[in-house]
Amino acid sequence: MILTQLEEFRQAIYDCLGKAKDAVFELMDAVLTSPSIQSFVSLSQSPVFRRRWPSIYAALHDTRPQRRKLMNLLIEEVKTEAQPFLAGDHTFWPRPDAKTLKERTFHGERGVGVGIGQSYSTLAWIPEADGSWALPLRHERITSFETPTSRAAFQLKLVSRQLEKRPLAAYDRGYGNGKFVTATSTQDKLSPGRVAQAFPLILAGIGTPAEPPKTRGKSSGRTPGHRPPSRPTYPTVKKRASKKAKAEESLNKADSTAA
């Protein structure tokens, strides 16, 4: 019974991986079964990864996982009778030499100094009081226009909406500020202003249907000596009362006088 449930769960995860899902799924198994990971090449040597090592890079480049469906599959495991207990935090991944990596930011930490790299925010379900089991529900990069608290608040609200019971969430003192508390407070109705504040995060998640601009080269500009014609001017429109409106105005005055 348990193995059947595990097989069904793995099949559902596989169906959500999009392009290159075969290589991505085997890469996931390689990560799961490797006691230590030295490099991508070492993962390609895992017995469960049946492809050559270049397939790892190609798979990660081509895959487009269905993130919302994946999260919903994980949240189905959280739906228990007890109040869910969630834990969130962020971590920094130093990449000082990765000059071709987009959106590297500075990160300062007391006692460590300033580093260059990318930060990630994780929200996980803790299923039991004793032990070290945890199920990550959201693990996302903190973009250059976000803060750890804004990303954490977005993750917590997104997950909480899918749960049957309001969860109990734990964060360290770095999240103990008014902005985080306000952003995660329960509100039945959101004002247009609060929706507008969160919309950059929504756009970052859903993207845009607009196609990216195509490179067309450098414009040659106007021909030397060319003078564009002046734009036409228009008079300001002055509204005037129509004859019907004047007649109604006269009748109203007459009625007022008679009264």
PDB file of C-alpha atoms in Angstrom:
ATOM      1  CA  MET A   1       0.000   0.000   0.000  1.00  0.00           C
ATOM      2  CA  ILE A   2       2.752   2.457   0.972  1.00  0.00           C
ATOM      3  CA  LEU A   3       4.803   1.599  -2.108  1.00  0.00           C
ATOM      4  CA  THR A   4       1.741   2.103  -4.289  1.00  0.00           C
ATOM      5  CA  GLN A   5       1.181   5.556  -2.789  1.00  0.00           C
ATOM      6  CA  LEU A   6       4.842   6.413  -3.330  1.00  0.00           C
ATOM      7  CA  GLU A   7       4.668   5.234  -6.932  1.00  0.00           C
ATOM      8  CA  GLU A   8       1.572   7.365  -7.575  1.00  0.00           C
ATOM      9  CA  PHE A   9       3.183  10.379  -5.924  1.00  0.00           C
ATOM     10  CA  ARG A  10       6.336  10.034  -8.036  1.00  0.00           C
ATOM     11  CA  GLN A  11       4.252   9.684 -11.199  1.00  0.00           C
ATOM     12  CA  ALA A  12       2.369  12.895 -10.333  1.00  0.00           C
ATOM     13  CA  ILE A  13       5.661  14.739  -9.776  1.00  0.00           C
ATOM     14  CA  TYR A  14       6.997  13.427 -13.076  1.00  0.00           C
ATOM     15  CA  ASP A  15       3.919  14.682 -14.948  1.00  0.00           C
ATOM     16  CA  CYS A  16       4.543  18.239 -13.682  1.00  0.00           C
ATOM     17  CA  LEU A  17       8.149  18.584 -14.827  1.00  0.00           C
ATOM     18  CA  GLY A  18       7.461  19.778 -18.365  1.00  0.00           C
ATOM     19  CA  LYS A  19      10.218  19.546 -20.962  1.00  0.00           C
ATOM     20  CA  ALA A  20      13.197  17.208 -20.428  1.00  0.00           C
ATOM     21  CA  LYS A  21      11.282  15.578 -17.584  1.00  0.00           C
ATOM     22  CA  ASP A  22      13.055  12.229 -17.994  1.00  0.00           C
ATOM     23  CA  ALA A  23      16.504  13.673 -17.377  1.00  0.00           C
ATOM     24  CA  VAL A  24      15.239  16.008 -14.638  1.00  0.00           C
ATOM     25  CA  PHE A  25      13.497  13.192 -12.786  1.00  0.00           C
ATOM     26  CA  GLU A  26      16.580  10.991 -12.904  1.00  0.00           C
ATOM     27  CA  LEU A  27      18.650  13.962 -11.735  1.00  0.00           C
ATOM     28  CA  MET A  28      16.315  14.300  -8.742  1.00  0.00           C
ATOM     29  CA  ASP A  29      16.806  10.636  -7.918  1.00  0.00           C
ATOM     30  CA  ALA A  30      20.563  11.060  -8.236  1.00  0.00           C
ATOM     31  CA  VAL A  31      20.498  13.935  -5.739  1.00  0.00           C
ATOM     32  CA  LEU A  32      18.275  11.893  -3.413  1.00  0.00           C
ATOM     33  CA  THR A  33      20.529   8.832  -3.429  1.00  0.00           C
ATOM     34  CA  SER A  34      23.945  10.545  -3.398  1.00  0.00           C
ATOM     35  CA  PRO A  35      25.497  10.811   0.091  1.00  0.00           C
ATOM     36  CA  SER A  36      27.593  13.785  -1.034  1.00  0.00           C
ATOM     37  CA  ILE A  37      27.553  15.939  -4.158  1.00  0.00           C
ATOM     38  CA  GLN A  38      30.878  17.204  -5.454  1.00  0.00           C
ATOM     39  CA  SER A  39      29.720  18.439  -8.868  1.00  0.00           C
ATOM     40  CA  PHE A  40      27.172  17.936 -11.616  1.00  0.00           C
ATOM     41  CA  VAL A  41      29.539  15.452 -13.216  1.00  0.00           C
ATOM     42  CA  SER A  42      29.483  13.333 -10.058  1.00  0.00           C
ATOM     43  CA  LEU A  43      25.686  13.276 -10.231  1.00  0.00           C
ATOM     44  CA  SER A  44      25.856  11.988 -13.800  1.00  0.00           C
ATOM     45  CA  GLN A  45      27.854   9.015 -12.510  1.00  0.00           C
ATOM     46  CA  SER A  46      25.013   7.920 -10.253  1.00  0.00           C
ATOM     47  CA  PRO A  47      23.514   4.535 -11.240  1.00  0.00           C
ATOM     48  CA  VAL A  48      20.011   6.058 -11.355  1.00  0.00           C
ATOM     49  CA  PHE A  49      21.061   8.678 -13.914  1.00  0.00           C
ATOM     50  CA  ARG A  50      21.093   6.754 -17.179  1.00  0.00           C
ATOM     51  CA  ARG A  51      22.252   9.600 -19.402  1.00  0.00           C
ATOM     52  CA  ARG A  52      25.548  11.255 -20.189  1.00  0.00           C
ATOM     53  CA  TRP A  53      26.713  14.212 -18.131  1.00  0.00           C
ATOM     54  CA  PRO A  54      25.857  16.937 -20.720  1.00  0.00           C
ATOM     55  CA  SER A  55      22.189  15.917 -20.326  1.00  0.00           C
ATOM     56  CA  ILE A  56      22.180  17.445 -16.835  1.00  0.00           C
ATOM     57  CA  TYR A  57      22.920  20.924 -18.133  1.00  0.00           C
ATOM     58  CA  ALA A  58      20.521  20.554 -21.056  1.00  0.00           C
ATOM     59  CA  ALA A  59      17.725  19.322 -18.780  1.00  0.00           C
ATOM     60  CA  LEU A  60      18.086  22.175 -16.295  1.00  0.00           C
ATOM     61  CA  HIS A  61      18.146  24.661 -19.162  1.00  0.00           C
ATOM     62  CA  ASP A  62      15.074  23.266 -20.946  1.00  0.00           C
ATOM     63  CA  THR A  63      12.793  22.236 -18.108  1.00  0.00           C
ATOM     64  CA  ARG A  64       9.815  24.395 -17.172  1.00  0.00           C
ATOM     65  CA  PRO A  65       8.218  22.746 -14.103  1.00  0.00           C
ATOM     66  CA  GLN A  66       4.598  23.525 -13.282  1.00  0.00           C
ATOM     67  CA  ARG A  67       5.344  25.145  -9.947  1.00  0.00           C
ATOM     68  CA  ARG A  68       1.787  25.649  -8.754  1.00  0.00           C
ATOM     69  CA  LYS A  69       0.809  22.038  -9.453  1.00  0.00           C
ATOM     70  CA  LEU A  70       3.950  20.790  -7.725  1.00  0.00           C
ATOM     71  CA  MET A  71       3.166  22.863  -4.648  1.00  0.00           C
ATOM     72  CA  ASN A  72      -0.415  21.579  -4.575  1.00  0.00           C
ATOM     73  CA  LEU A  73       0.847  17.992  -4.678  1.00  0.00           C
ATOM     74  CA  LEU A  74       3.090  18.662  -1.694  1.00  0.00           C
ATOM     75  CA  ILE A  75       0.361  20.458   0.246  1.00  0.00           C
ATOM     76  CA  GLU A  76      -1.898  17.421  -0.158  1.00  0.00           C
ATOM     77  CA  GLU A  77       0.562  15.654   2.165  1.00  0.00           C
ATOM     78  CA  VAL A  78       0.158  18.426   4.776  1.00  0.00           C
ATOM     79  CA  LYS A  79      -3.602  18.129   5.141  1.00  0.00           C
ATOM     80  CA  THR A  80      -3.850  16.463   8.544  1.00  0.00           C
ATOM     81  CA  GLU A  81      -6.219  16.834  11.481  1.00  0.00           C
ATOM     82  CA  ALA A  82      -3.586  18.646  13.558  1.00  0.00           C
ATOM     83  CA  GLN A  83      -2.627  22.294  13.062  1.00  0.00           C
ATOM     84  CA  PRO A  84       0.204  22.390  10.463  1.00  0.00           C
ATOM     85  CA  PHE A  85       3.549  23.629  11.735  1.00  0.00           C
ATOM     86  CA  LEU A  86       5.645  25.491   9.161  1.00  0.00           C
ATOM     87  CA  ALA A  87       9.203  26.811   9.392  1.00  0.00           C
ATOM     88  CA  GLY A  88      10.811  29.377   7.132  1.00  0.00           C
ATOM     89  CA  ASP A  89      14.234  30.907   6.653  1.00  0.00           C
ATOM     90  CA  HIS A  90      16.589  32.203   3.984  1.00  0.00           C
ATOM     91  CA  THR A  91      20.141  31.256   3.108  1.00  0.00           C
ATOM     92  CA  PHE A  92      22.898  32.852   1.057  1.00  0.00           C
ATOM     93  CA  TRP A  93      24.814  31.041  -1.679  1.00  0.00           C
ATOM     94  CA  PRO A  94      28.123  32.811  -2.351  1.00  0.00           C
ATOM     95  CA  ARG A  95      29.039  33.036  -6.051  1.00  0.00           C
ATOM     96  CA  PRO A  96      31.859  35.627  -6.121  1.00  0.00           C
ATOM     97  CA  ASP A  97      33.428  34.330  -9.335  1.00  0.00           C
ATOM     98  CA  ALA A  98      30.222  33.705 -11.322  1.00  0.00           C
ATOM     99  CA  LYS A  99      30.336  36.934 -13.313  1.00  0.00           C
ATOM    100  CA  THR A 100      27.931  35.596 -15.942  1.00  0.00           C
ATOM    101  CA  LEU A 101      25.237  34.861 -13.317  1.00  0.00           C
ATOM    102  CA  LYS A 102      22.353  37.304 -13.415  1.00  0.00           C
ATOM    103  CA  GLU A 103      21.229  39.312 -10.396  1.00  0.00           C
ATOM    104  CA  ARG A 104      24.036  38.611  -7.992  1.00  0.00           C
ATOM    105  CA  THR A 105      23.652  40.816  -4.942  1.00  0.00           C
ATOM    106  CA  PHE A 106      25.704  41.828  -1.935  1.00  0.00           C
ATOM    107  CA  HIS A 107      24.970  39.989   1.271  1.00  0.00           C
ATOM    108  CA  GLY A 108      26.237  41.049   4.662  1.00  0.00           C
ATOM    109  CA  GLU A 109      26.325  38.841   7.735  1.00  0.00           C
ATOM    110  CA  ARG A 110      27.631  39.679  11.181  1.00  0.00           C
ATOM    111  CA  GLY A 111      30.968  38.035  11.844  1.00  0.00           C
ATOM    112  CA  VAL A 112      31.318  36.834   8.245  1.00  0.00           C
ATOM    113  CA  GLY A 113      31.510  40.027   6.212  1.00  0.00           C
ATOM    114  CA  VAL A 114      30.067  40.920   2.845  1.00  0.00           C
ATOM    115  CA  GLY A 115      29.686  38.353   0.080  1.00  0.00           C
ATOM    116  CA  ILE A 116      28.455  38.321  -3.513  1.00  0.00           C
ATOM    117  CA  GLY A 117      25.944  35.756  -4.674  1.00  0.00           C
ATOM    118  CA  GLN A 118      22.269  34.851  -4.492  1.00  0.00           C
ATOM    119  CA  SER A 119      19.873  34.315  -1.591  1.00  0.00           C
ATOM    120  CA  TYR A 120      17.108  31.719  -1.350  1.00  0.00           C
ATOM    121  CA  SER A 121      13.979  31.545   0.786  1.00  0.00           C
ATOM    122  CA  THR A 122      12.543  28.219   1.970  1.00  0.00           C
ATOM    123  CA  LEU A 123       9.241  27.353   3.620  1.00  0.00           C
ATOM    124  CA  ALA A 124       8.882  23.792   4.901  1.00  0.00           C
ATOM    125  CA  TRP A 125       6.311  21.676   6.726  1.00  0.00           C
ATOM    126  CA  ILE A 126       7.554  20.047   9.942  1.00  0.00           C
ATOM    127  CA  PRO A 127       5.382  16.912  10.316  1.00  0.00           C
ATOM    128  CA  GLU A 128       6.440  15.794  13.814  1.00  0.00           C
ATOM    129  CA  ALA A 129       7.714  17.271  17.059  1.00  0.00           C
ATOM    130  CA  ASP A 130      10.649  14.876  17.354  1.00  0.00           C
ATOM    131  CA  GLY A 131      13.034  14.049  14.543  1.00  0.00           C
ATOM    132  CA  SER A 132      14.498  15.930  11.613  1.00  0.00           C
ATOM    133  CA  TRP A 133      11.921  15.333   8.882  1.00  0.00           C
ATOM    134  CA  ALA A 134      10.834  18.352   6.840  1.00  0.00           C
ATOM    135  CA  LEU A 135       8.940  18.740   3.566  1.00  0.00           C
ATOM    136  CA  PRO A 136       9.965  21.873   1.624  1.00  0.00           C
ATOM    137  CA  LEU A 137       6.862  23.464   0.107  1.00  0.00           C
ATOM    138  CA  ARG A 138       8.471  26.542  -1.468  1.00  0.00           C
ATOM    139  CA  HIS A 139      12.151  27.092  -2.243  1.00  0.00           C
ATOM    140  CA  GLU A 140      12.766  30.202  -4.347  1.00  0.00           C
ATOM    141  CA  ARG A 141      15.443  32.716  -5.116  1.00  0.00           C
ATOM    142  CA  ILE A 142      15.121  36.142  -3.540  1.00  0.00           C
ATOM    143  CA  THR A 143      15.348  38.533  -6.478  1.00  0.00           C
ATOM    144  CA  SER A 144      17.196  41.834  -6.450  1.00  0.00           C
ATOM    145  CA  PHE A 145      13.961  43.813  -5.979  1.00  0.00           C
ATOM    146  CA  GLU A 146      12.844  41.757  -2.955  1.00  0.00           C
ATOM    147  CA  THR A 147      13.894  41.285   0.647  1.00  0.00           C
ATOM    148  CA  PRO A 148      13.966  38.042   2.654  1.00  0.00           C
ATOM    149  CA  THR A 149      10.907  39.214   4.614  1.00  0.00           C
ATOM    150  CA  SER A 150       8.859  40.136   1.532  1.00  0.00           C
ATOM    151  CA  ARG A 151       9.576  36.803  -0.162  1.00  0.00           C
ATOM    152  CA  ALA A 152       8.889  34.879   3.063  1.00  0.00           C
ATOM    153  CA  ALA A 153       5.585  36.709   3.533  1.00  0.00           C
ATOM    154  CA  PHE A 154       4.570  35.904  -0.043  1.00  0.00           C
ATOM    155  CA  GLN A 155       5.410  32.207   0.435  1.00  0.00           C
ATOM    156  CA  LEU A 156       3.555  31.949   3.744  1.00  0.00           C
ATOM    157  CA  LYS A 157       0.398  33.591   2.394  1.00  0.00           C
ATOM    158  CA  LEU A 158       0.469  31.465  -0.769  1.00  0.00           C
ATOM    159  CA  VAL A 159       0.752  28.206   1.165  1.00  0.00           C
ATOM    160  CA  SER A 160      -1.702  29.205   3.915  1.00  0.00           C
ATOM    161  CA  ARG A 161      -4.464  29.801   1.353  1.00  0.00           C
ATOM    162  CA  GLN A 162      -4.218  26.153   0.270  1.00  0.00           C
ATOM    163  CA  LEU A 163      -4.389  24.675   3.778  1.00  0.00           C
ATOM    164  CA  GLU A 164      -7.613  23.670   5.497  1.00  0.00           C
ATOM    165  CA  LYS A 165      -6.399  25.024   8.850  1.00  0.00           C
ATOM    166  CA  ARG A 166      -4.442  28.151   9.630  1.00  0.00           C
ATOM    167  CA  PRO A 167      -0.826  27.042  10.201  1.00  0.00           C
ATOM    168  CA  LEU A 168       1.576  27.905  12.981  1.00  0.00           C
ATOM    169  CA  ALA A 169       4.751  29.332  11.422  1.00  0.00           C
ATOM    170  CA  ALA A 170       8.173  29.774  13.023  1.00  0.00           C
ATOM    171  CA  TYR A 171      10.887  32.205  11.891  1.00  0.00           C
ATOM    172  CA  ASP A 172      14.048  33.513  13.532  1.00  0.00           C
ATOM    173  CA  ARG A 173      14.511  37.028  14.903  1.00  0.00           C
ATOM    174  CA  GLY A 174      15.526  38.367  11.493  1.00  0.00           C
ATOM    175  CA  TYR A 175      11.836  38.349  10.576  1.00  0.00           C
ATOM    176  CA  GLY A 176      10.733  40.039  13.785  1.00  0.00           C
ATOM    177  CA  ASN A 177       9.740  43.382  12.308  1.00  0.00           C
ATOM    178  CA  GLY A 178       6.581  45.303  11.578  1.00  0.00           C
ATOM    179  CA  LYS A 179       6.717  44.818   7.807  1.00  0.00           C
ATOM    180  CA  PHE A 180       6.693  41.032   8.083  1.00  0.00           C
ATOM    181  CA  VAL A 181       3.932  40.999  10.687  1.00  0.00           C
ATOM    182  CA  THR A 182       1.794  43.382   8.634  1.00  0.00           C
ATOM    183  CA  ALA A 183       2.368  41.454   5.412  1.00  0.00           C
ATOM    184  CA  THR A 184       1.325  38.142   6.995  1.00  0.00           C
ATOM    185  CA  SER A 185      -1.639  39.424   8.992  1.00  0.00           C
ATOM    186  CA  THR A 186      -5.030  37.951   8.157  1.00  0.00           C
ATOM    187  CA  GLN A 187      -7.303  40.184   6.106  1.00  0.00           C
ATOM    188  CA  ASP A 188     -10.679  39.195   4.690  1.00  0.00           C
ATOM    189  CA  LYS A 189     -10.604  41.887   2.006  1.00  0.00           C
ATOM    190  CA  LEU A 190      -7.558  43.373   0.336  1.00  0.00           C
ATOM    191  CA  SER A 191      -7.591  46.989  -0.699  1.00  0.00           C
ATOM    192  CA  PRO A 192      -6.427  47.965  -4.220  1.00  0.00           C
ATOM    193  CA  GLY A 193      -3.354  49.544  -2.653  1.00  0.00           C
ATOM    194  CA  ARG A 194      -2.277  46.306  -0.932  1.00  0.00           C
ATOM    195  CA  VAL A 195      -2.881  44.312  -4.093  1.00  0.00           C
ATOM    196  CA  ALA A 196      -0.748  46.810  -6.039  1.00  0.00           C
ATOM    197  CA  GLN A 197       2.056  46.420  -3.488  1.00  0.00           C
ATOM    198  CA  ALA A 198       2.114  42.650  -3.974  1.00  0.00           C
ATOM    199  CA  PHE A 199       1.696  42.713  -7.745  1.00  0.00           C
ATOM    200  CA  PRO A 200       5.439  42.768  -8.576  1.00  0.00           C
ATOM    201  CA  LEU A 201       5.722  39.418  -6.770  1.00  0.00           C
ATOM    202  CA  ILE A 202       2.706  38.104  -8.642  1.00  0.00           C
ATOM    203  CA  LEU A 203       4.174  39.166 -11.980  1.00  0.00           C
ATOM    204  CA  ALA A 204       7.474  37.550 -11.065  1.00  0.00           C
ATOM    205  CA  GLY A 205       5.606  34.311 -10.562  1.00  0.00           C
ATOM    206  CA  ILE A 206       3.193  34.310 -13.500  1.00  0.00           C
ATOM    207  CA  GLY A 207       5.287  36.154 -16.082  1.00  0.00           C
ATOM    208  CA  THR A 208       3.708  37.893 -19.071  1.00  0.00           C
ATOM    209  CA  PRO A 209       2.099  36.611 -22.272  1.00  0.00           C
ATOM    210  CA  ALA A 210       3.898  39.328 -24.237  1.00  0.00           C
ATOM    211  CA  GLU A 211       6.705  38.139 -26.481  1.00  0.00           C
ATOM    212  CA  PRO A 212      10.181  39.537 -25.692  1.00  0.00           C
ATOM    213  CA  PRO A 213      11.405  42.298 -28.017  1.00  0.00           C
ATOM    214  CA  LYS A 214      13.432  41.232 -31.023  1.00  0.00           C
ATOM    215  CA  THR A 215      16.859  42.629 -31.673  1.00  0.00           C
ATOM    216  CA  ARG A 216      16.688  44.897 -34.714  1.00  0.00           C
ATOM    217  CA  GLY A 217      20.088  46.540 -34.666  1.00  0.00           C
ATOM    218  CA  LYS A 218      20.926  50.215 -34.310  1.00  0.00           C
ATOM    219  CA  SER A 219      18.570  52.686 -35.951  1.00  0.00           C
ATOM    220  CA  SER A 220      20.095  54.849 -38.682  1.00  0.00           C
ATOM    221  CA  GLY A 221      18.147  57.856 -37.414  1.00  0.00           C
ATOM    222  CA  ARG A 222      16.810  60.736 -39.468  1.00  0.00           C
ATOM    223  CA  THR A 223      18.289  61.716 -42.783  1.00  0.00           C
ATOM    224  CA  PRO A 224      20.566  64.784 -42.437  1.00  0.00           C
ATOM    225  CA  GLY A 225      18.559  67.936 -43.216  1.00  0.00           C
ATOM    226  CA  HIS A 226      15.190  66.304 -42.709  1.00  0.00           C
ATOM    227  CA  ARG A 227      12.683  68.478 -40.872  1.00  0.00           C
ATOM    228  CA  PRO A 228       9.501  66.777 -39.754  1.00  0.00           C
ATOM    229  CA  PRO A 229       6.289  68.776 -40.292  1.00  0.00           C
ATOM    230  CA  SER A 230       4.765  70.558 -37.346  1.00  0.00           C
ATOM    231  CA  ARG A 231       2.002  68.716 -35.543  1.00  0.00           C
ATOM    232  CA  PRO A 232      -1.479  70.123 -36.236  1.00  0.00           C
ATOM    233  CA  THR A 233      -3.023  72.316 -33.549  1.00  0.00           C
ATOM    234  CA  TYR A 234      -6.650  72.256 -32.487  1.00  0.00           C
ATOM    235  CA  PRO A 235      -8.771  74.911 -30.773  1.00  0.00           C
ATOM    236  CA  THR A 236     -10.012  74.389 -27.263  1.00  0.00           C
ATOM    237  CA  VAL A 237     -13.613  73.226 -27.291  1.00  0.00           C
ATOM    238  CA  LYS A 238     -15.977  75.515 -25.408  1.00  0.00           C
ATOM    239  CA  LYS A 239     -19.163  73.762 -24.432  1.00  0.00           C
ATOM    240  CA  ARG A 240     -22.439  75.590 -25.139  1.00  0.00           C
ATOM    241  CA  ALA A 241     -25.940  74.800 -23.960  1.00  0.00           C
ATOM    242  CA  SER A 242     -28.233  73.402 -26.636  1.00  0.00           C
ATOM    243  CA  LYS A 243     -31.625  74.937 -27.478  1.00  0.00           C
ATOM    244  CA  LYS A 244     -33.379  72.059 -25.709  1.00  0.00           C
ATOM    245  CA  ALA A 245     -31.358  72.600 -22.547  1.00  0.00           C
ATOM    246  CA  LYS A 246     -32.109  76.360 -22.658  1.00  0.00           C
ATOM    247  CA  ALA A 247     -35.826  75.663 -23.024  1.00  0.00           C
ATOM    248  CA  GLU A 248     -35.796  73.292 -20.050  1.00  0.00           C
ATOM    249  CA  GLU A 249     -33.890  75.874 -18.002  1.00  0.00           C
ATOM    250  CA  SER A 250     -36.545  78.538 -18.813  1.00  0.00           C
ATOM    251  CA  LEU A 251     -39.367  76.197 -17.793  1.00  0.00           C
ATOM    252  CA  ASN A 252     -37.630  75.399 -14.510  1.00  0.00           C
ATOM    253  CA  LYS A 253     -37.255  79.109 -13.744  1.00  0.00           C
ATOM    254  CA  ALA A 254     -40.929  79.700 -14.571  1.00  0.00           C
ATOM    255  CA  ASP A 255     -42.005  76.863 -12.278  1.00  0.00           C
ATOM    256  CA  SER A 256     -39.860  78.232  -9.454  1.00  0.00           C
ATOM    257  CA  THR A 257     -41.387  81.705  -9.856  1.00  0.00           C
ATOM    258  CA  ALA A 258     -44.939  80.336  -9.885  1.00  0.00           C
ATOM    259  CA  ALA A 259     -44.293  78.361  -6.733  1.00  0.00           C
TER     260      ALA A 259
END
